[in-house]
PDB file of C-alpha atoms in Angstrom:
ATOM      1  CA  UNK D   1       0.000   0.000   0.000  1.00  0.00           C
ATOM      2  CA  UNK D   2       2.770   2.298   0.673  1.00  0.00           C
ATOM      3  CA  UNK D   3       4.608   2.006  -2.340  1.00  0.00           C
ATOM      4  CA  UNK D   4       1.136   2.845  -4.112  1.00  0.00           C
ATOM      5  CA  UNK D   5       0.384   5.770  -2.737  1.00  0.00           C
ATOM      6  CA  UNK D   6       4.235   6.551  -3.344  1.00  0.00           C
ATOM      7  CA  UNK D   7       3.750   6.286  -7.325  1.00  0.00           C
ATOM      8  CA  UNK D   8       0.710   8.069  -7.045  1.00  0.00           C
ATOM      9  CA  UNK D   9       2.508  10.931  -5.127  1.00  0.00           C
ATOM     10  CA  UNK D  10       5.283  10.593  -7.719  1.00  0.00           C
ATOM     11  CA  UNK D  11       2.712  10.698 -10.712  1.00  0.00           C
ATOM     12  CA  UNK D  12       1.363  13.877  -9.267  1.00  0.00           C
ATOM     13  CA  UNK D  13       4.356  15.660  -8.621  1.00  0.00           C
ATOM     14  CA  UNK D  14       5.682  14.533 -12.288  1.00  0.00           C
ATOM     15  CA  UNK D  15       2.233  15.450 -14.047  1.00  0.00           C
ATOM     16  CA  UNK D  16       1.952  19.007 -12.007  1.00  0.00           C
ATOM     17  CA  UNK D  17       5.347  20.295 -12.970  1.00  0.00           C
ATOM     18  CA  UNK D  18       4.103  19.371 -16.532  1.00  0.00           C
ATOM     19  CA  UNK D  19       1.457  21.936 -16.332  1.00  0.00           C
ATOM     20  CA  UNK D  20       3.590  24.170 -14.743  1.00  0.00           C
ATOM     21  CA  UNK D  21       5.993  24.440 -17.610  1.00  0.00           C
ATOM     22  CA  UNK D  22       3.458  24.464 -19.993  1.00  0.00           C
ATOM     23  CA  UNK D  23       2.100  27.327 -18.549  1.00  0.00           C
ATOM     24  CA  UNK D  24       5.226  29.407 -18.329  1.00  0.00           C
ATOM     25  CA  UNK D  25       5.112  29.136 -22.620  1.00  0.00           C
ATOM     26  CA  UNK D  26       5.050  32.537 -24.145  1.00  0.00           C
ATOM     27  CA  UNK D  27       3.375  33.076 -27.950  1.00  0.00           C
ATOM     28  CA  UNK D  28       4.554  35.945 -30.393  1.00  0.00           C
ATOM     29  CA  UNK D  29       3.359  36.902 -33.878  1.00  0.00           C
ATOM     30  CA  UNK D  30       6.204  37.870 -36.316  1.00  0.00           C
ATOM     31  CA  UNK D  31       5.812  38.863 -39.479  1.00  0.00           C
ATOM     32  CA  UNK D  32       7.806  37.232 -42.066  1.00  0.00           C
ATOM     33  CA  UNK D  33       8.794  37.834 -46.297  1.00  0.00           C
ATOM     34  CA  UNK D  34       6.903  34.094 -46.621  1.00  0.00           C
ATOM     35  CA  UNK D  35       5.208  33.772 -50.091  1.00  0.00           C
ATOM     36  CA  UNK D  36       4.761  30.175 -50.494  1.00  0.00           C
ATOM     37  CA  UNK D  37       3.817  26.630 -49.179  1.00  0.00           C
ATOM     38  CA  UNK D  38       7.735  25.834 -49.558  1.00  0.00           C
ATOM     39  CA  UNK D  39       8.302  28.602 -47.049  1.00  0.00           C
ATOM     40  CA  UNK D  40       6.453  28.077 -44.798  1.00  0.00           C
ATOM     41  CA  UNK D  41       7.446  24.097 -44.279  1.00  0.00           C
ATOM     42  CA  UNK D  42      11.243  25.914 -44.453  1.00  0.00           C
ATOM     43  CA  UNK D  43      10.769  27.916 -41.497  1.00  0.00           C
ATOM     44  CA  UNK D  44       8.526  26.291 -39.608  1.00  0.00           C
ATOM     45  CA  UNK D  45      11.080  23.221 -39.802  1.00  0.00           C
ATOM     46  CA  UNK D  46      13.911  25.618 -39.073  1.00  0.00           C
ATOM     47  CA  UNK D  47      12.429  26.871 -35.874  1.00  0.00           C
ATOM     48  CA  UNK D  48      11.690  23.571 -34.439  1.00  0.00           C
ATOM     49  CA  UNK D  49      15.474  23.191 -33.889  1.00  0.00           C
ATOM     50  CA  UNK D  50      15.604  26.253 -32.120  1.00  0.00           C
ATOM     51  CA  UNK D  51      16.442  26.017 -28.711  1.00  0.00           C
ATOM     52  CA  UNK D  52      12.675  26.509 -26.558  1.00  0.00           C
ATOM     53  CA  UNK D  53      10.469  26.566 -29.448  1.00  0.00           C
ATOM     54  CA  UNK D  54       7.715  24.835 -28.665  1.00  0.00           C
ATOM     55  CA  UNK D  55       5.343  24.857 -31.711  1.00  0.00           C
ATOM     56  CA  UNK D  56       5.516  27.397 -35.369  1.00  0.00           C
ATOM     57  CA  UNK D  57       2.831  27.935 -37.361  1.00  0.00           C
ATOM     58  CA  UNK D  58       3.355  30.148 -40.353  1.00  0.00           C
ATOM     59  CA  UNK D  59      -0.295  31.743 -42.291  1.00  0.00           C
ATOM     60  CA  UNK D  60       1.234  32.082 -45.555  1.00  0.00           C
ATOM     61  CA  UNK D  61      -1.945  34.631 -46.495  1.00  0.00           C
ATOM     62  CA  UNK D  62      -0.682  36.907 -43.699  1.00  0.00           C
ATOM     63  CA  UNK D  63       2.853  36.252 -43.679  1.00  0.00           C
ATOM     64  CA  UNK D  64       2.533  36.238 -39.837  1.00  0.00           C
ATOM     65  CA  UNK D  65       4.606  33.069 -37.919  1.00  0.00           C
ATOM     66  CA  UNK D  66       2.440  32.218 -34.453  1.00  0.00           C
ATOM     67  CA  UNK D  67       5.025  30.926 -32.449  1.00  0.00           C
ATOM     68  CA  UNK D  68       4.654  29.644 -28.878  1.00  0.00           C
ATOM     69  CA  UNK D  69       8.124  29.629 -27.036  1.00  0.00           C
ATOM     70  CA  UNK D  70       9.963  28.805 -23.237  1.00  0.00           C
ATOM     71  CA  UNK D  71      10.952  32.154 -22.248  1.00  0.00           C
ATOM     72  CA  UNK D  72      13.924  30.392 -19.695  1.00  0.00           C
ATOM     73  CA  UNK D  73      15.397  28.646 -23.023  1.00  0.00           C
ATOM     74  CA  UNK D  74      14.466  31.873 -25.085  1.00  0.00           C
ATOM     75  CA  UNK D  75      13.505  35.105 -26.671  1.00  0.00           C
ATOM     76  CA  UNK D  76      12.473  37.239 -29.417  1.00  0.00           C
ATOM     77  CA  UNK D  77      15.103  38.560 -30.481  1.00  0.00           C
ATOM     78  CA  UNK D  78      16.945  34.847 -30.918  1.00  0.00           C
ATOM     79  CA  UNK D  79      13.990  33.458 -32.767  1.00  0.00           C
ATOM     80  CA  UNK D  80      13.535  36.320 -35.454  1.00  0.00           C
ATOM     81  CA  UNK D  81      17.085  35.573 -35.811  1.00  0.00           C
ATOM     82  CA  UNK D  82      17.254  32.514 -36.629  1.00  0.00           C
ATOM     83  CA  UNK D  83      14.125  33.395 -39.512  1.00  0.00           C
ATOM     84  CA  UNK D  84      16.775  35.481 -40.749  1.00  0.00           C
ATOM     85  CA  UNK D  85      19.235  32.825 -41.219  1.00  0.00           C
ATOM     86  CA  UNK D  86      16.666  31.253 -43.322  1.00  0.00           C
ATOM     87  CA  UNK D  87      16.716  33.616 -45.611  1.00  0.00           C
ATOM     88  CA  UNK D  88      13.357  35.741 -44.713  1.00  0.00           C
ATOM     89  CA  UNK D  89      12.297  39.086 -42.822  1.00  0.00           C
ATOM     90  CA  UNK D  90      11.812  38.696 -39.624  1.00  0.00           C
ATOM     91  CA  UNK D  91       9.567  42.149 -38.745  1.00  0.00           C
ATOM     92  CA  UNK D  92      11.839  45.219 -39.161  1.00  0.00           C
ATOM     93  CA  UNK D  93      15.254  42.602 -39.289  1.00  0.00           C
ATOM     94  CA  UNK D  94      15.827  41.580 -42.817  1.00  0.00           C
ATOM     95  CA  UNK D  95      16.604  38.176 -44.120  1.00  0.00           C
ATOM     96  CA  UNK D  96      20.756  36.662 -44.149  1.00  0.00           C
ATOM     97  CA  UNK D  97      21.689  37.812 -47.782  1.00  0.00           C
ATOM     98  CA  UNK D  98      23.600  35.003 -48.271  1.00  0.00           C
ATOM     99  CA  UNK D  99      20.414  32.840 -46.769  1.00  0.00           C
ATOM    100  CA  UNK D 100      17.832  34.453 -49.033  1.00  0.00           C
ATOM    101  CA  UNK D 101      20.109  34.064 -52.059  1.00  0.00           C
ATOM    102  CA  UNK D 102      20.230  30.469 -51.436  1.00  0.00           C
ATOM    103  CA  UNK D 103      16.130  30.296 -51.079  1.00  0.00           C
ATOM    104  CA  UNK D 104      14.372  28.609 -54.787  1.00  0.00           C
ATOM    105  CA  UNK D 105      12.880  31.707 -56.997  1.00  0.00           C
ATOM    106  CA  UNK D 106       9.623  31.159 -56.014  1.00  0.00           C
ATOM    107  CA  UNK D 107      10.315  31.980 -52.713  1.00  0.00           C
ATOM    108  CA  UNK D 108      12.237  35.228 -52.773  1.00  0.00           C
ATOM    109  CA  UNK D 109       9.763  37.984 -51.782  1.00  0.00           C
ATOM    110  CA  UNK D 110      10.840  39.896 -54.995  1.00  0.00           C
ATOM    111  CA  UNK D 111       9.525  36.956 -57.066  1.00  0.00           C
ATOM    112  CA  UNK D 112       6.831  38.431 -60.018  1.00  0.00           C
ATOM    113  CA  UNK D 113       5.144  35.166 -59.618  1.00  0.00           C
ATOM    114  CA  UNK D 114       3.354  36.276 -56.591  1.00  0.00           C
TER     115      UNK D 114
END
């Protein structure tokens, strides 16, 4: 019986610093130089290897990336960054030129076909 109501004790404490940390997630909308399906799948890929990124979700109508981040692992200013170094705008920071060179034509924001 004790080492029951241990586990459930330990399931508890496990499952409530769960919530915990998923409440401390922060969310910012950035708007990007997206145009296409292709870039979106780029940079929503690319910022699920950032450090603390939880979840990116890029409206390709808007151009506006919804992402939902760990402020302890961390911030803004590292994840329009690293959109950069993908090769688009990241708000008022503009895309890596050597990143955005290296982008296919029909995702380069000066592209006629959009």
């Amino acid at each position: 019986m004790k080492k029951f109501a241990f586990l459930f004790a330990l399931m508890f404490g496990v499952m409530l610093a769960f919530a915990q940390e998923a409440s401390d997630l922060q969310e910012v909308q950035i708007k990007t130089s997206a145009v296409c399906g292709m870039c979106k799948k780029k940079i929503e890929k690319d910022l699920s290897y950032e450090k603390g990124v939880v979840s990116a979700d890029l409206n390709v109508e808007t151009k506006i990336v919804t992402i939902k981040y760990n402020p302890k692992k961390t911030n803004v200013t590292k994840i329009k960054k690293a959109i950069n170094k993908a090769g688009y705008d990241a708000d008022e920071l503009p895309a890596n030129p050597k990143a955005y060179k290296k982008l296919p034509e029909c995702c380069k924001k000066d592209n006629k076909i959009h």
